[in-house]
């Protein structure tokens, strides 16, 4: 069986003081042993979080990395190898906010995915359709193309050491959650696409749902056969709420 994962994407939130409070809250949570828990603070707060979560088995990841795996002349960017040095183990790749607001296309996303893995980080590839695409009936095509961009260039086997997050853009930060059935349909399609190339791997890869996940909606979503946990934005900034979501994944 696939081990569930709950990941908290803190986005561009936090000050040293508020991050200290959040760490304190997380340290008080009873986290289920059978769930992989990860948090993705801003780069500025990675060291604070790694140092602060001592005694908790919580992975720390970054929200993005450079297209280059190693250090070099690339002002403002952070190399995947620097994130490893900062004790990150994971990185979000291709979050929809970066795809849409920062014009990150599939080619850049693929290069970042490869850079992350070559430095030893586990990428979490984010895919998802906009509302207009869903209303036009293009959801499965859009998601398939985002996934194919990576598999066609890097091969399917890279997903042996990666996670996928399906995040419908219209559900992110809007309070609108995809229904468990809507999400399951896309998760099953993602798994089938991988299975066509490597069925064993497809059975093992974790596909997280993201988009306004709350403690109240988590259990039903995570109960679907192809939903292996969640990528949680807003609700991950509240330690009690995030802890409850993690526990929902463990039950
Ligand atoms: P949300 O964000 O939970 O606030 O909708 C999810 C995400 O963007 O990863």
PDB file of C-alpha atoms and ligand atoms in Angstrom:
ATOM      1  CA  UNK A   1       0.000   0.000   0.000  1.00  0.00           C
ATOM      2  CA  UNK A   2       1.059   3.568  -0.572  1.00  0.00           C
ATOM      3  CA  UNK A   3       2.090   5.507   2.494  1.00  0.00           C
ATOM      4  CA  UNK A   4      -0.001   8.699   2.723  1.00  0.00           C
ATOM      5  CA  UNK A   5       1.659  12.085   2.679  1.00  0.00           C
ATOM      6  CA  UNK A   6       0.438  15.461   3.882  1.00  0.00           C
ATOM      7  CA  UNK A   7       2.468  18.470   2.799  1.00  0.00           C
ATOM      8  CA  UNK A   8       2.000  22.053   3.965  1.00  0.00           C
ATOM      9  CA  UNK A   9       2.764  24.777   1.443  1.00  0.00           C
ATOM     10  CA  UNK A  10       3.325  27.952   3.434  1.00  0.00           C
ATOM     11  CA  UNK A  11       3.693  30.057   0.264  1.00  0.00           C
ATOM     12  CA  UNK A  12       4.970  33.635   0.754  1.00  0.00           C
ATOM     13  CA  UNK A  13       3.814  33.746   4.368  1.00  0.00           C
ATOM     14  CA  UNK A  14       5.663  34.136   7.615  1.00  0.00           C
ATOM     15  CA  UNK A  15       7.980  36.276   9.662  1.00  0.00           C
ATOM     16  CA  UNK A  16      10.562  34.886  12.062  1.00  0.00           C
ATOM     17  CA  UNK A  17       8.058  35.469  14.855  1.00  0.00           C
ATOM     18  CA  UNK A  18       5.051  33.855  13.167  1.00  0.00           C
ATOM     19  CA  UNK A  19       7.171  30.940  11.952  1.00  0.00           C
ATOM     20  CA  UNK A  20       8.400  30.375  15.517  1.00  0.00           C
ATOM     21  CA  UNK A  21       4.777  30.248  16.649  1.00  0.00           C
ATOM     22  CA  UNK A  22       3.853  27.796  13.899  1.00  0.00           C
ATOM     23  CA  UNK A  23       6.823  25.543  14.734  1.00  0.00           C
ATOM     24  CA  UNK A  24       5.761  25.612  18.354  1.00  0.00           C
ATOM     25  CA  UNK A  25       2.231  24.618  17.366  1.00  0.00           C
ATOM     26  CA  UNK A  26       3.483  21.798  15.132  1.00  0.00           C
ATOM     27  CA  UNK A  27       5.705  20.467  17.885  1.00  0.00           C
ATOM     28  CA  UNK A  28       2.592  20.018  20.004  1.00  0.00           C
ATOM     29  CA  UNK A  29       0.710  17.996  17.387  1.00  0.00           C
ATOM     30  CA  UNK A  30       0.281  14.257  17.658  1.00  0.00           C
ATOM     31  CA  UNK A  31       1.249  13.246  14.139  1.00  0.00           C
ATOM     32  CA  UNK A  32       0.272   9.769  12.932  1.00  0.00           C
ATOM     33  CA  UNK A  33       3.204   7.393  12.518  1.00  0.00           C
ATOM     34  CA  UNK A  34       1.879   6.002   9.258  1.00  0.00           C
ATOM     35  CA  UNK A  35       1.863   9.333   7.401  1.00  0.00           C
ATOM     36  CA  UNK A  36       4.749  11.227   5.823  1.00  0.00           C
ATOM     37  CA  UNK A  37       4.418  14.854   6.877  1.00  0.00           C
ATOM     38  CA  UNK A  38       6.283  17.671   5.145  1.00  0.00           C
ATOM     39  CA  UNK A  39       6.280  21.449   5.312  1.00  0.00           C
ATOM     40  CA  UNK A  40       7.424  23.915   2.675  1.00  0.00           C
ATOM     41  CA  UNK A  41       8.313  27.261   4.264  1.00  0.00           C
ATOM     42  CA  UNK A  42       9.749  30.196   2.349  1.00  0.00           C
ATOM     43  CA  UNK A  43      13.470  29.828   1.668  1.00  0.00           C
ATOM     44  CA  UNK A  44      14.198  32.448   4.315  1.00  0.00           C
ATOM     45  CA  UNK A  45      12.720  30.276   7.045  1.00  0.00           C
ATOM     46  CA  UNK A  46      14.004  26.831   6.055  1.00  0.00           C
ATOM     47  CA  UNK A  47      16.859  26.811   8.576  1.00  0.00           C
ATOM     48  CA  UNK A  48      14.583  28.057  11.338  1.00  0.00           C
ATOM     49  CA  UNK A  49      12.076  25.292  10.605  1.00  0.00           C
ATOM     50  CA  UNK A  50      14.680  22.525  10.306  1.00  0.00           C
ATOM     51  CA  UNK A  51      16.210  23.579  13.629  1.00  0.00           C
ATOM     52  CA  UNK A  52      12.842  24.108  15.281  1.00  0.00           C
ATOM     53  CA  UNK A  53      11.173  20.824  14.404  1.00  0.00           C
ATOM     54  CA  UNK A  54      13.712  18.690  16.241  1.00  0.00           C
ATOM     55  CA  UNK A  55      12.206  15.484  17.535  1.00  0.00           C
ATOM     56  CA  UNK A  56       9.403  15.600  14.967  1.00  0.00           C
ATOM     57  CA  UNK A  57       9.613  13.414  11.896  1.00  0.00           C
ATOM     58  CA  UNK A  58       8.625  16.174   9.512  1.00  0.00           C
ATOM     59  CA  UNK A  59      10.404  16.645   6.201  1.00  0.00           C
ATOM     60  CA  UNK A  60      11.242  20.194   5.178  1.00  0.00           C
ATOM     61  CA  UNK A  61      11.091  21.253   1.562  1.00  0.00           C
ATOM     62  CA  UNK A  62      11.409  24.352  -0.583  1.00  0.00           C
ATOM     63  CA  UNK A  63       8.709  25.868  -2.773  1.00  0.00           C
ATOM     64  CA  UNK A  64      10.893  26.142  -5.862  1.00  0.00           C
ATOM     65  CA  UNK A  65      14.465  25.659  -7.056  1.00  0.00           C
ATOM     66  CA  UNK A  66      16.633  26.912  -9.897  1.00  0.00           C
ATOM     67  CA  UNK A  67      16.837  25.141 -13.236  1.00  0.00           C
ATOM     68  CA  UNK A  68      20.483  24.490 -12.406  1.00  0.00           C
ATOM     69  CA  UNK A  69      21.249  21.834  -9.808  1.00  0.00           C
ATOM     70  CA  UNK A  70      24.493  23.385  -8.668  1.00  0.00           C
ATOM     71  CA  UNK A  71      25.770  26.749  -7.439  1.00  0.00           C
ATOM     72  CA  UNK A  72      26.664  29.360  -9.999  1.00  0.00           C
ATOM     73  CA  UNK A  73      26.078  32.860 -11.310  1.00  0.00           C
ATOM     74  CA  UNK A  74      22.285  33.052 -11.224  1.00  0.00           C
ATOM     75  CA  UNK A  75      21.264  36.061  -9.176  1.00  0.00           C
ATOM     76  CA  UNK A  76      18.268  35.588  -6.950  1.00  0.00           C
ATOM     77  CA  UNK A  77      17.901  31.849  -7.527  1.00  0.00           C
ATOM     78  CA  UNK A  78      18.518  28.969  -5.130  1.00  0.00           C
ATOM     79  CA  UNK A  79      20.169  25.803  -6.430  1.00  0.00           C
ATOM     80  CA  UNK A  80      18.754  22.407  -5.522  1.00  0.00           C
ATOM     81  CA  UNK A  81      22.143  21.466  -4.072  1.00  0.00           C
ATOM     82  CA  UNK A  82      21.981  24.517  -1.779  1.00  0.00           C
ATOM     83  CA  UNK A  83      18.590  23.332  -0.567  1.00  0.00           C
ATOM     84  CA  UNK A  84      20.089  19.930   0.201  1.00  0.00           C
ATOM     85  CA  UNK A  85      22.861  21.696   2.116  1.00  0.00           C
ATOM     86  CA  UNK A  86      20.127  23.553   4.058  1.00  0.00           C
ATOM     87  CA  UNK A  87      18.739  20.088   4.972  1.00  0.00           C
ATOM     88  CA  UNK A  88      15.730  20.148   2.660  1.00  0.00           C
ATOM     89  CA  UNK A  89      14.676  16.803   1.291  1.00  0.00           C
ATOM     90  CA  UNK A  90      11.873  17.867  -1.042  1.00  0.00           C
ATOM     91  CA  UNK A  91      10.877  20.678  -3.381  1.00  0.00           C
ATOM     92  CA  UNK A  92       7.632  21.783  -5.033  1.00  0.00           C
ATOM     93  CA  UNK A  93       7.972  21.985  -8.799  1.00  0.00           C
ATOM     94  CA  UNK A  94       5.574  23.780 -11.124  1.00  0.00           C
ATOM     95  CA  UNK A  95       3.102  25.117  -8.584  1.00  0.00           C
ATOM     96  CA  UNK A  96       0.238  26.764 -10.464  1.00  0.00           C
ATOM     97  CA  UNK A  97       1.015  30.175  -8.960  1.00  0.00           C
ATOM     98  CA  UNK A  98       4.458  29.971 -10.562  1.00  0.00           C
ATOM     99  CA  UNK A  99       3.059  28.597 -13.813  1.00  0.00           C
ATOM    100  CA  UNK A 100       0.450  31.332 -14.151  1.00  0.00           C
ATOM    101  CA  UNK A 101       1.855  34.413 -12.356  1.00  0.00           C
ATOM    102  CA  UNK A 102       5.519  33.848 -13.178  1.00  0.00           C
ATOM    103  CA  UNK A 103       4.994  32.284 -16.621  1.00  0.00           C
ATOM    104  CA  UNK A 104       6.789  29.054 -15.768  1.00  0.00           C
ATOM    105  CA  UNK A 105       6.184  26.724 -18.687  1.00  0.00           C
ATOM    106  CA  UNK A 106       6.539  22.975 -19.006  1.00  0.00           C
ATOM    107  CA  UNK A 107      10.111  23.241 -20.263  1.00  0.00           C
ATOM    108  CA  UNK A 108      11.305  25.177 -17.216  1.00  0.00           C
ATOM    109  CA  UNK A 109       9.276  22.924 -14.934  1.00  0.00           C
ATOM    110  CA  UNK A 110      10.958  19.862 -16.446  1.00  0.00           C
ATOM    111  CA  UNK A 111      14.426  21.350 -16.037  1.00  0.00           C
ATOM    112  CA  UNK A 112      13.710  22.174 -12.388  1.00  0.00           C
ATOM    113  CA  UNK A 113      12.394  18.648 -11.818  1.00  0.00           C
ATOM    114  CA  UNK A 114      15.606  17.197 -13.251  1.00  0.00           C
ATOM    115  CA  UNK A 115      17.797  19.623 -11.289  1.00  0.00           C
ATOM    116  CA  UNK A 116      16.022  18.701  -8.058  1.00  0.00           C
ATOM    117  CA  UNK A 117      16.502  14.981  -8.563  1.00  0.00           C
ATOM    118  CA  UNK A 118      20.087  15.287  -9.652  1.00  0.00           C
ATOM    119  CA  UNK A 119      20.862  17.102  -6.393  1.00  0.00           C
ATOM    120  CA  UNK A 120      19.009  14.489  -4.351  1.00  0.00           C
ATOM    121  CA  UNK A 121      15.743  16.314  -3.637  1.00  0.00           C
ATOM    122  CA  UNK A 122      12.389  14.626  -4.054  1.00  0.00           C
ATOM    123  CA  UNK A 123      10.280  16.751  -6.419  1.00  0.00           C
ATOM    124  CA  UNK A 124       6.547  17.249  -5.911  1.00  0.00           C
ATOM    125  CA  UNK A 125       5.273  17.937  -9.432  1.00  0.00           C
ATOM    126  CA  UNK A 126       2.162  20.122  -9.327  1.00  0.00           C
ATOM    127  CA  UNK A 127      -0.383  19.845 -12.138  1.00  0.00           C
ATOM    128  CA  UNK A 128      -3.900  21.134 -12.575  1.00  0.00           C
ATOM    129  CA  UNK A 129      -6.402  22.857 -14.815  1.00  0.00           C
ATOM    130  CA  UNK A 130      -7.911  26.341 -14.677  1.00  0.00           C
ATOM    131  CA  UNK A 131     -11.637  26.928 -14.317  1.00  0.00           C
ATOM    132  CA  UNK A 132     -11.919  27.846 -18.004  1.00  0.00           C
ATOM    133  CA  UNK A 133     -10.169  24.612 -18.963  1.00  0.00           C
ATOM    134  CA  UNK A 134     -12.473  22.567 -16.710  1.00  0.00           C
ATOM    135  CA  UNK A 135     -15.556  24.264 -18.119  1.00  0.00           C
ATOM    136  CA  UNK A 136     -14.307  23.561 -21.632  1.00  0.00           C
ATOM    137  CA  UNK A 137     -14.010  19.863 -20.764  1.00  0.00           C
ATOM    138  CA  UNK A 138     -10.216  19.949 -21.094  1.00  0.00           C
ATOM    139  CA  UNK A 139      -9.233  18.915 -17.567  1.00  0.00           C
ATOM    140  CA  UNK A 140      -7.820  15.487 -18.363  1.00  0.00           C
ATOM    141  CA  UNK A 141      -6.002  16.729 -21.476  1.00  0.00           C
ATOM    142  CA  UNK A 142      -4.380  19.643 -19.649  1.00  0.00           C
ATOM    143  CA  UNK A 143      -3.187  17.501 -16.770  1.00  0.00           C
ATOM    144  CA  UNK A 144      -2.004  14.756 -19.122  1.00  0.00           C
ATOM    145  CA  UNK A 145       0.045  17.269 -21.106  1.00  0.00           C
ATOM    146  CA  UNK A 146       1.672  18.696 -17.956  1.00  0.00           C
ATOM    147  CA  UNK A 147       2.634  15.197 -16.842  1.00  0.00           C
ATOM    148  CA  UNK A 148       3.748  14.116 -20.327  1.00  0.00           C
ATOM    149  CA  UNK A 149       6.082  17.104 -20.565  1.00  0.00           C
ATOM    150  CA  UNK A 150       8.121  15.545 -17.760  1.00  0.00           C
ATOM    151  CA  UNK A 151       7.840  11.873 -18.740  1.00  0.00           C
ATOM    152  CA  UNK A 152       8.616  12.484 -22.403  1.00  0.00           C
ATOM    153  CA  UNK A 153      11.762  14.347 -21.588  1.00  0.00           C
ATOM    154  CA  UNK A 154      12.983  12.488 -18.489  1.00  0.00           C
ATOM    155  CA  UNK A 155      11.226   9.119 -18.766  1.00  0.00           C
ATOM    156  CA  UNK A 156       8.562   7.661 -16.513  1.00  0.00           C
ATOM    157  CA  UNK A 157      10.989   6.083 -14.056  1.00  0.00           C
ATOM    158  CA  UNK A 158      11.818   9.475 -12.516  1.00  0.00           C
ATOM    159  CA  UNK A 159       8.508   9.113 -10.674  1.00  0.00           C
ATOM    160  CA  UNK A 160       9.950   6.257  -8.639  1.00  0.00           C
ATOM    161  CA  UNK A 161      11.396   9.049  -6.519  1.00  0.00           C
ATOM    162  CA  UNK A 162       8.862  11.836  -6.890  1.00  0.00           C
ATOM    163  CA  UNK A 163       5.371  12.794  -5.805  1.00  0.00           C
ATOM    164  CA  UNK A 164       2.588  14.287  -7.923  1.00  0.00           C
ATOM    165  CA  UNK A 165       0.132  16.876  -6.632  1.00  0.00           C
ATOM    166  CA  UNK A 166      -3.111  17.410  -8.519  1.00  0.00           C
ATOM    167  CA  UNK A 167      -4.241  20.933  -7.740  1.00  0.00           C
ATOM    168  CA  UNK A 168      -7.158  22.336  -9.740  1.00  0.00           C
ATOM    169  CA  UNK A 169      -6.289  26.016 -10.072  1.00  0.00           C
ATOM    170  CA  UNK A 170      -9.900  27.051  -9.404  1.00  0.00           C
ATOM    171  CA  UNK A 171      -9.784  25.312  -6.020  1.00  0.00           C
ATOM    172  CA  UNK A 172      -6.558  26.903  -4.773  1.00  0.00           C
ATOM    173  CA  UNK A 173      -7.116  29.489  -2.074  1.00  0.00           C
ATOM    174  CA  UNK A 174     -10.731  29.929  -3.135  1.00  0.00           C
ATOM    175  CA  UNK A 175     -12.498  27.794  -0.555  1.00  0.00           C
ATOM    176  CA  UNK A 176     -13.845  25.704  -3.455  1.00  0.00           C
ATOM    177  CA  UNK A 177     -12.696  22.114  -3.094  1.00  0.00           C
ATOM    178  CA  UNK A 178     -12.981  19.613  -5.891  1.00  0.00           C
ATOM    179  CA  UNK A 179     -15.479  16.955  -4.874  1.00  0.00           C
ATOM    180  CA  UNK A 180     -13.865  13.644  -3.924  1.00  0.00           C
ATOM    181  CA  UNK A 181     -15.288  12.195  -7.170  1.00  0.00           C
ATOM    182  CA  UNK A 182     -13.919  15.043  -9.320  1.00  0.00           C
ATOM    183  CA  UNK A 183     -10.490  14.676  -7.753  1.00  0.00           C
ATOM    184  CA  UNK A 184     -10.537  10.867  -7.940  1.00  0.00           C
ATOM    185  CA  UNK A 185     -11.297  10.994 -11.676  1.00  0.00           C
ATOM    186  CA  UNK A 186      -8.160  13.046 -12.336  1.00  0.00           C
ATOM    187  CA  UNK A 187      -5.975  11.061  -9.930  1.00  0.00           C
ATOM    188  CA  UNK A 188      -7.033   7.810 -11.625  1.00  0.00           C
ATOM    189  CA  UNK A 189      -6.240   9.302 -15.038  1.00  0.00           C
ATOM    190  CA  UNK A 190      -2.774  10.389 -13.845  1.00  0.00           C
ATOM    191  CA  UNK A 191      -2.082   6.901 -12.503  1.00  0.00           C
ATOM    192  CA  UNK A 192      -3.342   5.264 -15.707  1.00  0.00           C
ATOM    193  CA  UNK A 193      -1.079   7.504 -17.777  1.00  0.00           C
ATOM    194  CA  UNK A 194       1.935   6.363 -15.753  1.00  0.00           C
ATOM    195  CA  UNK A 195       0.719   2.745 -15.763  1.00  0.00           C
ATOM    196  CA  UNK A 196       0.709   2.692 -19.542  1.00  0.00           C
ATOM    197  CA  UNK A 197       4.480   3.072 -19.318  1.00  0.00           C
ATOM    198  CA  UNK A 198       5.271   1.302 -16.032  1.00  0.00           C
ATOM    199  CA  UNK A 199       2.437  -0.365 -14.141  1.00  0.00           C
ATOM    200  CA  UNK A 200       4.460  -1.290 -11.065  1.00  0.00           C
ATOM    201  CA  UNK A 201       5.734   2.236 -10.618  1.00  0.00           C
ATOM    202  CA  UNK A 202       2.259   3.685 -11.191  1.00  0.00           C
ATOM    203  CA  UNK A 203       0.923   1.560  -8.363  1.00  0.00           C
ATOM    204  CA  UNK A 204       3.508   3.017  -6.005  1.00  0.00           C
ATOM    205  CA  UNK A 205       3.597   6.717  -6.865  1.00  0.00           C
ATOM    206  CA  UNK A 206       1.818   9.008  -4.446  1.00  0.00           C
ATOM    207  CA  UNK A 207      -0.656  11.476  -5.912  1.00  0.00           C
ATOM    208  CA  UNK A 208      -1.714  14.224  -3.512  1.00  0.00           C
ATOM    209  CA  UNK A 209      -4.772  16.418  -3.869  1.00  0.00           C
ATOM    210  CA  UNK A 210      -4.445  20.162  -3.300  1.00  0.00           C
ATOM    211  CA  UNK A 211      -6.974  22.972  -3.351  1.00  0.00           C
ATOM    212  CA  UNK A 212      -8.661  24.325  -0.223  1.00  0.00           C
ATOM    213  CA  UNK A 213      -8.121  21.120   1.772  1.00  0.00           C
ATOM    214  CA  UNK A 214      -9.408  21.600   5.311  1.00  0.00           C
ATOM    215  CA  UNK A 215      -9.680  19.239   8.259  1.00  0.00           C
ATOM    216  CA  UNK A 216     -13.405  18.998   7.562  1.00  0.00           C
ATOM    217  CA  UNK A 217     -12.957  17.846   3.944  1.00  0.00           C
ATOM    218  CA  UNK A 218      -9.729  15.858   4.275  1.00  0.00           C
ATOM    219  CA  UNK A 219     -11.005  12.452   5.370  1.00  0.00           C
ATOM    220  CA  UNK A 220     -13.476  12.147   2.520  1.00  0.00           C
ATOM    221  CA  UNK A 221     -10.891  13.187  -0.071  1.00  0.00           C
ATOM    222  CA  UNK A 222      -8.199  10.918   1.360  1.00  0.00           C
ATOM    223  CA  UNK A 223     -10.682   8.032   1.389  1.00  0.00           C
ATOM    224  CA  UNK A 224     -10.722   7.905  -2.409  1.00  0.00           C
ATOM    225  CA  UNK A 225      -8.698   5.036  -3.885  1.00  0.00           C
ATOM    226  CA  UNK A 226      -6.180   7.120  -5.844  1.00  0.00           C
ATOM    227  CA  UNK A 227      -5.819  10.076  -3.447  1.00  0.00           C
ATOM    228  CA  UNK A 228      -2.764   9.473  -1.291  1.00  0.00           C
ATOM    229  CA  UNK A 229      -2.838  12.599   0.842  1.00  0.00           C
ATOM    230  CA  UNK A 230      -2.845  16.342   0.394  1.00  0.00           C
ATOM    231  CA  UNK A 231      -0.863  19.422  -0.490  1.00  0.00           C
ATOM    232  CA  UNK A 232      -2.316  21.993   1.856  1.00  0.00           C
ATOM    233  CA  UNK A 233      -1.910  25.759   1.513  1.00  0.00           C
ATOM    234  CA  UNK A 234      -3.939  28.085   3.720  1.00  0.00           C
ATOM    235  CA  UNK A 235      -4.890  25.468   6.300  1.00  0.00           C
ATOM    236  CA  UNK A 236      -1.239  24.523   6.821  1.00  0.00           C
ATOM    237  CA  UNK A 237      -0.599  27.896   8.470  1.00  0.00           C
ATOM    238  CA  UNK A 238      -2.707  26.774  11.416  1.00  0.00           C
ATOM    239  CA  UNK A 239      -0.898  24.028  13.357  1.00  0.00           C
ATOM    240  CA  UNK A 240      -4.062  22.538  14.864  1.00  0.00           C
ATOM    241  CA  UNK A 241      -5.845  22.427  11.515  1.00  0.00           C
ATOM    242  CA  UNK A 242      -2.788  20.992   9.773  1.00  0.00           C
ATOM    243  CA  UNK A 243      -2.344  18.400  12.521  1.00  0.00           C
ATOM    244  CA  UNK A 244      -5.975  17.372  12.103  1.00  0.00           C
ATOM    245  CA  UNK A 245      -5.467  16.972   8.335  1.00  0.00           C
ATOM    246  CA  UNK A 246      -2.410  14.795   8.980  1.00  0.00           C
ATOM    247  CA  UNK A 247      -4.426  12.650  11.372  1.00  0.00           C
ATOM    248  CA  UNK A 248      -7.215  12.334   8.767  1.00  0.00           C
ATOM    249  CA  UNK A 249      -4.632  10.861   6.383  1.00  0.00           C
ATOM    250  CA  UNK A 250      -3.655   8.319   9.006  1.00  0.00           C
ATOM    251  CA  UNK A 251      -7.096   7.007   9.755  1.00  0.00           C
TER     252      UNK A 251
HETATM  253  P1  LIG B   1      -4.878  26.110  -0.595  1.00  0.00           P
HETATM  254  O1  LIG B   1      -3.506  25.995  -1.430  1.00  0.00           O
HETATM  255  O2  LIG B   1      -4.943  24.898   0.299  1.00  0.00           O
HETATM  256  O3  LIG B   1      -4.763  27.387   0.171  1.00  0.00           O
HETATM  257  O4  LIG B   1      -5.981  26.114  -1.594  1.00  0.00           O
HETATM  258  C1  LIG B   1      -3.055  24.770  -1.941  1.00  0.00           C
HETATM  259  C2  LIG B   1      -1.780  24.998  -2.715  1.00  0.00           C
HETATM  260  O5  LIG B   1      -1.677  25.983  -3.445  1.00  0.00           O
HETATM  261  O6  LIG B   1      -0.826  24.183  -2.621  1.00  0.00           O
END
